[in-house]
């Protein structure tokens, strides 16, 4: 029998679509406050928003008569006809949010318009109005949502831990605070005020305050046509995309197209990770489709290529002028014959079960390693990475005991030189080796951290001057998941309040800079990964070693010797944790051949 659903059932079903988690409720309420023209918005949550959410604004308020109407499905003051859909300038327009939230919670709204003498207090339980009274209150609107999903147990099960739900909400408010820098945002979590922005209209101030990790090296302003904002220099990348905030017409969006445009703007200069960027993009409302997802996070551009090019041009313009590296150079090496190289080496790798030693021997038989007119040596770190990524060195575990190769004799190597502040040249009887200092460092750090973690090393070396590390609120709120790991790996680090941590001791094999980079990278990555089993820790350490290794750190000969002996001590000295080689070999034969001597 087909029945028309009772409207309360229908509301509950529909609510599930819009309101999936506490953060979705907060998002809708904050957007309503922004649409209401608020100059100040207070967001308060308890237990990750599960038991309590309060959003208070000083916006236009709602009249006594219309208070209930706002909770009807498809009740909205923002559009009235189909034609309006093509010109949406407000954040909300479906008239669904209040209906959906109230259907799955105990909701109280207190609101007053400036022109009214008294306000109204409306209470709804599971979407039914329980009471409606006149009340004295400030201009603006407060919505309190208690016991979210109390009547939808299935939905409740999908909520994450309080800390995780809180982290998502805090992150969301940080993002809105950047986008709407003219609005004062206050964020309160479990009775503690986490931050208050000053609403002075300058997004950079908000970024500096709320995202110290994004802005730590300063950001380069971008201003070009419809694109405004800030981007990081190519060297200051983050481990995750959390430093990338994209706003289209005041709406926080995720968009693979914008990510791509941003990345292309750097023209291959990103060594690893993701550049931080805060981009405000203006588009004609009729050129975008925001209606493809109930949460509205995804956005589709109708003129994709144009938008991508505009973004990448804007970013290039900012990054290239500032960094002062001639474009021609970057363009030239972009055309390096990586395809050919990939295919060659990969085929070799797939068709033969090569030992590591043979693998190294074989590498040098390949054309690309022989300087000639048509083929250039890889010139930069990022170029190297692109070329080598697909080549995976056989992992230790995959090598059959019977075929176990003789270990490479590091002791036979003689130091010959150091070029581009990156590559160490070594030689044995008839072969030349080029070591990548950064890849080697990453390997060494990775193995030491893994050992430290597995054995609970706890042997920090005190630093002369204690230093602090600042993280954003969302990362801070997750510190329970990463602080202990760092201590276990040999840090003396302690919560210093106010989103900072004080470091008094570091792992003995690192410099202060390296230790700081690693800890920062680890915190960021752990905040995102969630949970901490062995596999996750391994990945986190692998990722964070990159943050520890600084490009173009010049080594002394003594440091080079130390590096070589530490590398020799590694279980797998042949590749960095990501699979790129730590060193390559060129035989005297090949050198002679390229001079046409053979
Ligand atoms: P939508 O935002 O899509 O219009 P909502 O269900 O979120 O739908 O809100 C319904 C209506 O309630 C809005 O159109 C607006 O008129 C009113 N409203 C909601 N929140 C506020 C607020 N904080 N201040 C003033 N009016 C509000
Ligand atoms: Mg709304």
XYZ file of C-alpha atoms and ligand atoms in Angstrom:
626
model
C 0.000 0.000 0.000
C 1.391 3.284 -0.924
C 0.948 5.958 1.709
C 1.757 9.557 1.891
C 4.230 9.879 4.712
C 3.264 11.670 7.830
C 4.933 15.053 7.545
C 7.069 14.490 10.640
C 8.461 11.308 9.128
C 9.120 13.099 5.888
C 10.908 15.856 7.757
C 13.113 13.372 9.565
C 14.073 11.703 6.320
C 14.757 14.985 4.631
C 16.646 16.264 7.647
C 19.098 13.418 7.320
C 20.038 14.735 3.916
C 20.902 18.231 4.997
C 21.888 17.751 8.624
C 24.316 14.879 8.793
C 26.413 15.962 11.727
C 26.537 18.798 14.244
C 28.783 20.737 11.890
C 26.088 20.777 9.204
C 23.646 22.356 11.656
C 26.216 24.962 12.675
C 26.914 25.726 9.054
C 23.265 26.392 8.266
C 22.760 28.545 11.346
C 25.866 30.630 10.699
C 24.885 31.118 7.074
C 21.477 32.326 8.207
C 23.196 34.825 10.498
C 25.390 36.057 7.670
C 22.357 36.366 5.393
C 20.648 38.321 8.175
C 23.369 40.974 7.865
C 25.008 40.252 11.223
C 28.095 42.228 12.259
C 28.828 39.818 15.066
C 28.240 36.070 15.367
C 28.826 33.961 18.449
C 29.052 30.201 18.097
C 29.007 28.131 21.236
C 29.101 24.354 21.371
C 29.279 21.645 23.995
C 30.241 18.012 23.473
C 31.148 18.607 19.878
C 27.736 20.161 19.299
C 25.924 16.944 20.135
C 24.324 18.213 23.309
C 24.388 21.943 22.682
C 24.831 24.412 19.835
C 24.166 28.102 20.161
C 24.456 30.638 17.354
C 23.780 34.230 18.306
C 23.790 37.118 15.850
C 22.936 40.798 15.801
C 21.277 40.572 12.413
C 17.839 41.659 11.230
C 15.817 39.293 13.424
C 12.368 37.827 12.689
C 8.986 39.260 13.531
C 6.620 37.606 16.012
C 4.242 36.634 13.246
C 6.874 35.084 11.003
C 8.826 33.185 13.644
C 6.936 29.936 13.066
C 6.868 30.315 9.312
C 10.646 30.171 9.256
C 10.422 26.533 10.394
C 8.139 25.389 7.604
C 9.756 23.396 4.836
C 10.481 25.536 1.803
C 9.844 28.667 3.790
C 12.398 31.240 2.797
C 12.539 34.980 2.513
C 15.354 34.809 0.003
C 13.798 33.748 -3.283
C 10.285 33.779 -4.569
C 10.466 32.632 -8.166
C 12.346 30.251 -10.418
C 14.051 33.199 -12.090
C 15.622 34.146 -8.768
C 17.469 30.828 -8.728
C 19.854 32.113 -11.376
C 20.808 35.118 -9.326
C 21.286 33.844 -5.838
C 23.305 36.241 -3.735
C 22.442 34.890 -0.301
C 23.928 31.760 1.224
C 20.626 30.056 1.915
C 17.704 29.795 -0.429
C 16.075 26.412 -0.017
C 14.165 27.247 3.119
C 14.983 23.839 4.499
C 17.592 24.318 7.165
C 15.491 25.412 10.120
C 12.824 22.836 9.288
C 15.455 20.099 9.104
C 17.350 21.039 12.252
C 14.235 21.474 14.331
C 12.920 18.094 13.186
C 15.831 16.271 14.787
C 16.503 18.278 17.944
C 15.070 20.364 20.756
C 15.375 23.854 19.357
C 14.886 27.262 20.918
C 14.875 30.457 18.913
C 14.935 33.881 20.522
C 14.721 36.742 18.073
C 13.838 40.414 17.789
C 13.840 42.925 14.981
C 15.201 46.382 15.744
C 11.805 47.963 15.061
C 9.896 45.692 17.495
C 9.453 46.503 21.179
C 9.660 42.896 22.272
C 11.019 39.723 20.789
C 9.776 36.164 20.585
C 10.892 32.919 22.116
C 9.880 29.827 20.199
C 10.555 26.287 21.360
C 10.237 23.228 19.101
C 10.777 19.573 19.952
C 11.199 17.247 17.008
C 9.727 19.909 14.750
C 6.559 20.474 16.830
C 6.044 23.866 18.388
C 6.049 23.437 22.165
C 5.748 27.061 23.181
C 5.776 30.559 21.761
C 6.112 33.606 24.022
C 6.921 37.256 23.817
C 10.181 38.070 25.501
C 12.616 40.880 26.019
C 15.903 40.334 24.172
C 18.621 41.983 22.115
C 18.146 42.752 18.452
C 19.083 39.760 16.377
C 18.607 36.054 16.626
C 19.783 33.285 18.894
C 19.193 29.679 17.924
C 19.933 26.987 20.496
C 19.973 23.392 19.310
C 19.987 20.774 22.061
C 20.241 17.004 21.886
C 20.744 16.784 18.167
C 19.379 13.527 16.694
C 17.726 12.613 20.014
C 14.841 11.138 18.030
C 16.907 9.570 15.232
C 19.149 7.014 16.945
C 20.543 5.709 13.664
C 21.857 9.130 12.758
C 23.355 9.517 16.230
C 25.526 6.472 15.705
C 27.277 8.095 12.791
C 28.587 10.951 14.851
C 32.279 10.877 15.649
C 33.917 11.579 18.987
C 33.152 14.884 20.699
C 36.669 16.088 19.944
C 36.334 15.309 16.252
C 32.921 16.886 15.872
C 34.178 19.949 17.755
C 37.238 20.120 15.544
C 35.108 20.173 12.370
C 32.942 22.940 13.774
C 35.902 25.028 14.904
C 37.491 24.564 11.505
C 34.291 25.697 9.816
C 34.057 28.851 11.929
C 37.703 29.632 11.230
C 36.916 29.431 7.531
C 33.904 31.700 7.756
C 35.888 34.148 9.873
C 38.425 34.430 7.055
C 35.821 34.743 4.356
C 33.704 37.251 6.248
C 36.522 39.220 7.812
C 34.108 42.122 8.317
C 32.098 40.073 10.801
C 33.282 39.506 14.370
C 33.270 35.791 15.084
C 33.517 34.373 18.560
C 33.988 30.651 19.074
C 33.231 29.040 22.434
C 33.870 25.359 23.055
C 32.800 23.679 26.315
C 32.678 27.023 28.071
C 36.045 28.222 26.812
C 36.394 31.100 24.361
C 38.771 29.872 21.682
C 38.978 33.010 19.628
C 37.341 36.304 18.783
C 38.143 37.981 15.505
C 38.015 41.746 15.358
C 35.845 42.087 12.267
C 38.068 44.794 10.766
C 37.499 43.473 7.259
C 41.073 42.373 6.555
C 41.159 38.625 5.853
C 44.934 38.538 6.235
C 44.651 39.545 9.879
C 42.217 36.705 10.447
C 44.459 34.220 8.663
C 47.410 35.313 10.775
C 45.390 34.956 13.937
C 43.571 31.707 13.228
C 46.030 29.943 10.960
C 49.497 30.693 12.286
C 50.764 27.654 10.433
C 49.470 28.895 7.072
C 50.836 32.375 7.491
C 54.063 31.537 9.294
C 56.290 32.510 6.389
C 54.058 35.280 5.184
C 51.764 35.023 2.212
C 52.015 36.592 -1.194
C 49.012 38.725 -2.157
C 47.146 37.752 -5.280
C 45.002 40.259 -7.085
C 44.017 39.727 -10.633
C 40.629 40.258 -12.193
C 38.065 38.157 -10.388
C 40.647 36.483 -8.150
C 41.881 37.953 -4.904
C 43.603 36.501 -1.907
C 46.909 35.171 -0.683
C 49.130 32.253 -1.555
C 52.174 30.727 0.091
C 55.564 30.720 -1.544
C 56.371 27.373 -3.164
C 58.669 26.363 -0.307
C 56.116 26.704 2.499
C 53.739 23.902 1.746
C 51.584 21.943 4.155
C 50.967 18.233 4.419
C 47.270 18.522 3.786
C 44.891 20.710 1.836
C 43.699 22.262 5.075
C 45.628 25.401 4.241
C 43.605 25.876 1.078
C 40.501 27.960 1.478
C 38.466 28.794 -1.579
C 35.521 31.128 -1.521
C 33.301 31.731 -4.493
C 30.957 34.660 -4.053
C 31.325 34.415 -0.300
C 30.660 30.717 -0.220
C 33.247 28.289 1.035
C 33.620 25.666 -1.655
C 35.679 22.677 -2.475
C 36.562 22.408 -6.107
C 39.024 20.193 -7.876
C 39.112 22.793 -10.621
C 40.321 25.524 -8.268
C 42.882 23.155 -6.737
C 44.158 22.387 -10.204
C 44.318 26.030 -11.204
C 46.229 26.855 -8.046
C 48.682 24.040 -8.568
C 49.252 24.951 -12.192
C 49.950 28.493 -11.092
C 53.090 27.290 -9.351
C 54.332 25.868 -12.640
C 55.850 22.755 -11.188
C 57.668 24.453 -8.355
C 55.991 22.608 -5.528
C 58.514 20.148 -4.160
C 56.017 18.337 -1.984
C 52.767 18.903 -0.149
C 50.130 21.507 -0.819
C 50.639 25.246 -0.984
C 48.547 27.243 1.429
C 46.161 29.579 -0.337
C 43.221 31.743 0.544
C 41.408 32.663 -2.635
C 38.306 34.746 -3.085
C 36.766 34.230 -6.469
C 33.992 36.334 -7.898
C 31.809 34.744 -10.494
C 28.595 35.763 -12.135
C 25.866 33.847 -10.303
C 24.661 32.574 -13.654
C 28.097 31.074 -14.416
C 28.155 28.736 -11.451
C 26.002 25.908 -10.243
C 25.864 25.645 -6.466
C 22.863 23.434 -6.485
C 24.556 20.120 -7.055
C 24.895 19.055 -3.421
C 22.577 19.615 -0.474
C 25.523 20.790 1.615
C 26.451 23.193 -1.172
C 30.186 22.652 -0.622
C 30.777 21.463 -4.145
C 30.614 24.002 -6.881
C 30.533 23.630 -10.635
C 31.745 26.264 -13.042
C 30.151 26.474 -16.420
C 33.254 27.965 -18.060
C 35.775 25.543 -16.599
C 38.841 26.228 -18.711
C 38.523 29.967 -18.410
C 38.199 29.832 -14.645
C 41.142 27.480 -14.237
C 43.336 29.621 -16.440
C 42.356 32.787 -14.643
C 43.275 31.233 -11.307
C 46.549 29.793 -12.487
C 47.516 33.073 -14.168
C 46.732 35.031 -11.022
C 48.782 32.657 -8.887
C 51.666 32.524 -11.353
C 51.798 36.247 -11.524
C 52.080 36.507 -7.764
C 54.447 33.628 -7.200
C 56.753 34.142 -10.131
C 57.421 37.807 -9.576
C 58.036 37.342 -5.896
C 60.300 34.356 -6.114
C 62.241 35.935 -8.941
C 62.994 32.759 -10.821
C 62.839 33.287 -14.562
C 59.802 31.655 -16.079
C 61.811 30.381 -19.001
C 63.848 28.109 -16.804
C 60.827 26.481 -15.254
C 59.147 26.075 -18.622
C 62.214 24.490 -20.176
C 62.696 21.792 -17.635
C 59.008 21.066 -17.664
C 59.581 19.517 -21.035
C 62.122 17.015 -19.725
C 61.567 13.565 -21.191
C 60.045 12.025 -18.134
C 57.613 9.898 -20.111
C 60.344 8.046 -21.873
C 62.245 7.637 -18.645
C 59.264 6.368 -16.744
C 58.434 3.814 -19.330
C 61.979 2.580 -19.621
C 62.623 2.213 -15.969
C 59.224 0.857 -15.166
C 59.406 -1.795 -17.790
C 62.782 -2.786 -16.528
C 61.385 -2.946 -13.066
C 58.413 -5.021 -14.047
C 60.020 -7.475 -16.388
C 62.988 -8.379 -14.277
C 63.128 -9.270 -10.644
C 66.107 -7.132 -9.959
C 68.005 -6.953 -6.738
C 68.701 -3.536 -5.387
C 72.285 -3.662 -6.435
C 71.377 -4.822 -9.928
C 68.674 -2.247 -10.035
C 71.204 0.466 -9.382
C 73.565 -1.026 -11.923
C 70.795 -1.128 -14.474
C 69.659 2.388 -13.885
C 72.803 3.716 -15.400
C 72.365 1.751 -18.605
C 69.471 3.943 -19.505
C 69.714 6.747 -21.983
C 68.348 9.516 -19.776
C 71.300 9.328 -17.468
C 73.686 10.032 -20.292
C 73.941 13.713 -21.021
C 73.231 14.316 -24.682
C 71.525 16.877 -26.863
C 68.060 15.549 -26.572
C 68.038 14.401 -23.003
C 68.745 16.550 -20.006
C 69.631 15.457 -16.543
C 66.893 16.214 -14.095
C 67.757 19.618 -12.777
C 65.626 20.322 -9.775
C 64.244 18.563 -6.787
C 60.663 18.723 -7.990
C 61.682 17.486 -11.390
C 63.427 14.548 -9.791
C 60.375 13.723 -7.819
C 58.159 13.642 -10.854
C 60.535 11.455 -12.729
C 61.161 8.984 -10.003
C 57.831 8.671 -8.325
C 56.640 5.698 -10.363
C 59.846 3.796 -9.798
C 59.430 1.873 -6.614
C 62.492 0.282 -5.201
C 61.818 -3.267 -4.091
C 60.948 -3.066 -0.425
C 63.042 -5.055 1.998
C 60.192 -7.420 2.733
C 59.706 -8.319 -0.911
C 63.222 -9.577 -1.368
C 63.450 -13.329 -1.087
C 66.113 -14.414 1.405
C 67.802 -16.528 -1.265
C 68.229 -13.556 -3.560
C 69.291 -11.159 -0.879
C 71.920 -8.980 -2.496
C 75.265 -8.198 -1.021
C 74.916 -4.955 0.883
C 76.155 -1.887 -0.846
C 79.619 -0.961 0.381
C 79.328 2.550 1.661
C 82.826 2.300 3.087
C 84.329 2.188 -0.423
C 82.959 5.614 -1.276
C 85.214 8.633 -1.584
C 83.769 12.145 -1.345
C 84.220 14.091 -4.582
C 82.030 17.112 -4.376
C 78.827 18.835 -3.473
C 76.666 20.591 -6.048
C 73.519 22.741 -6.082
C 73.553 22.565 -2.259
C 71.669 19.329 -2.695
C 73.678 16.631 -4.415
C 76.656 14.865 -2.976
C 79.045 13.314 -5.462
C 80.822 10.128 -4.405
C 83.004 7.693 -6.256
C 84.264 4.156 -5.839
C 86.628 2.317 -8.167
C 84.778 2.855 -11.445
C 81.403 4.292 -10.639
C 80.141 7.714 -9.775
C 77.249 8.183 -7.335
C 75.008 11.158 -6.879
C 73.261 11.296 -3.520
C 70.216 13.419 -2.909
C 70.823 15.027 0.469
C 67.111 15.581 1.121
C 65.994 12.098 0.217
C 68.795 10.715 2.378
C 67.792 12.879 5.308
C 64.182 11.830 4.977
C 65.186 8.174 5.046
C 67.371 8.661 8.120
C 64.731 10.606 10.017
C 62.032 8.171 9.053
C 63.943 5.175 10.401
C 64.983 6.954 13.572
C 61.466 8.134 14.294
C 60.030 4.698 13.633
C 62.595 3.200 15.997
C 61.923 5.914 18.559
C 58.209 5.324 18.347
C 58.478 1.549 18.527
C 60.852 1.572 21.488
C 59.332 4.605 23.223
C 62.666 6.384 23.065
C 61.921 9.319 25.410
C 65.445 10.675 25.218
C 65.101 14.309 24.259
C 68.129 16.490 23.943
C 67.461 19.770 25.733
C 67.489 22.837 23.497
C 69.333 25.978 24.577
C 66.301 28.159 24.149
C 62.902 26.579 24.433
C 60.709 27.452 21.458
C 56.991 27.352 20.820
C 54.918 25.920 18.035
C 51.571 27.466 17.210
C 48.836 25.482 15.561
C 45.322 26.321 14.509
C 42.409 25.681 16.830
C 41.218 22.587 15.034
C 44.649 20.975 15.223
C 44.968 22.101 18.837
C 41.710 20.503 19.812
C 43.035 17.177 18.502
C 46.302 17.321 20.440
C 45.238 14.273 22.443
C 45.894 12.318 19.272
C 49.399 13.516 18.455
C 51.129 15.107 21.439
C 51.817 11.753 23.080
C 53.321 10.414 19.845
C 55.806 13.276 19.688
C 56.843 12.678 23.292
C 57.273 9.020 22.550
C 59.474 9.889 19.582
C 61.820 11.939 21.700
C 60.321 15.395 22.113
C 60.023 17.274 25.375
C 56.881 19.132 24.420
C 54.073 20.493 26.506
C 50.782 22.268 26.011
C 51.428 25.952 26.594
C 47.832 27.076 26.211
C 46.368 29.337 23.553
C 47.046 26.933 20.688
C 50.767 26.839 21.391
C 53.112 24.155 22.581
C 56.449 24.723 24.222
C 59.361 22.543 23.144
C 62.231 22.145 25.584
C 63.880 19.088 24.121
C 64.118 17.512 20.685
C 65.256 14.190 19.227
C 69.057 14.157 19.514
C 69.695 13.588 15.810
C 67.922 16.721 14.586
C 68.596 20.417 14.418
C 66.098 22.741 16.040
C 64.741 23.767 12.632
C 64.274 20.208 11.518
C 62.647 19.221 14.788
C 60.273 22.144 14.567
C 59.335 21.316 10.982
C 58.711 17.696 11.829
C 56.570 18.436 14.888
C 54.495 20.969 13.005
C 53.993 18.637 10.057
C 53.121 15.754 12.348
C 50.512 17.771 14.251
C 48.863 18.926 11.049
C 48.836 15.517 9.452
C 47.665 13.753 12.623
C 44.838 16.228 13.104
C 43.588 15.178 9.703
C 44.306 11.441 9.817
C 42.524 10.637 13.061
C 43.176 7.562 15.139
C 46.649 6.301 15.842
C 47.399 2.720 15.033
C 50.786 1.577 13.744
C 49.863 1.965 10.096
C 48.659 5.509 10.591
C 51.733 6.430 12.635
C 53.988 5.037 9.932
C 52.233 7.130 7.296
C 52.316 10.211 9.495
C 56.009 9.899 10.156
C 56.640 9.303 6.479
C 54.721 12.447 5.585
C 56.223 14.587 8.282
C 59.839 13.759 7.520
C 59.360 15.938 4.476
C 58.466 18.887 6.650
C 61.658 18.359 8.625
C 63.962 18.514 5.639
C 64.588 22.042 4.411
C 65.509 22.643 0.806
C 68.978 24.057 0.265
C 70.391 23.569 3.726
C 74.087 23.767 2.977
C 76.109 20.934 4.483
C 79.716 21.049 5.628
C 82.030 18.192 4.681
C 81.768 16.864 8.225
C 77.975 16.894 8.006
C 78.178 15.105 4.682
C 80.324 12.377 6.247
C 77.885 12.047 9.127
C 74.991 11.866 6.713
C 76.669 9.102 4.730
C 77.405 6.980 7.753
C 73.898 7.440 9.105
C 72.489 6.471 5.739
C 74.742 3.405 5.666
C 73.223 2.371 8.998
C 69.694 2.467 7.632
C 67.740 -0.711 6.973
C 66.942 0.563 3.516
C 69.429 3.227 2.499
C 68.398 3.051 -1.136
C 65.228 5.068 -1.181
C 63.455 7.727 0.784
C 60.285 6.636 2.609
C 58.242 7.674 -0.425
C 60.152 5.437 -2.788
C 62.386 7.946 -4.526
C 66.013 6.889 -4.754
C 68.435 8.368 -2.268
C 71.214 8.010 -4.781
C 71.828 7.122 -8.392
C 74.830 5.728 -10.157
C 76.623 6.659 -13.350
C 79.312 4.327 -14.559
C 82.591 5.468 -16.024
C 81.565 3.472 -19.079
C 78.584 5.676 -19.653
C 80.527 8.826 -19.134
C 83.076 7.684 -21.651
C 80.368 6.708 -24.064
C 78.810 10.140 -23.908
C 82.161 11.640 -24.829
C 82.186 9.183 -27.730
C 85.243 7.467 -26.374
C 83.502 4.106 -26.465
P 16.912 29.660 3.935
O 18.105 30.197 4.640
O 17.251 28.715 2.855
O 15.978 30.749 3.504
P 16.260 28.554 6.492
O 15.386 27.412 6.890
O 17.689 28.479 6.831
O 16.087 28.750 4.940
O 15.650 29.872 7.080
C 14.291 30.208 6.780
C 14.080 31.692 6.898
O 14.189 32.092 8.263
C 15.121 32.531 6.189
O 14.803 32.715 4.829
C 15.096 33.821 6.977
O 14.083 34.653 6.511
C 14.722 33.374 8.369
N 15.903 33.288 9.243
C 16.571 32.166 9.588
N 17.611 32.430 10.401
C 17.620 33.763 10.594
C 18.444 34.673 11.354
N 19.505 34.240 12.053
N 18.133 35.982 11.315
C 17.083 36.437 10.584
N 16.275 35.624 9.864
C 16.520 34.321 9.856
Mg 19.396 29.054 5.711
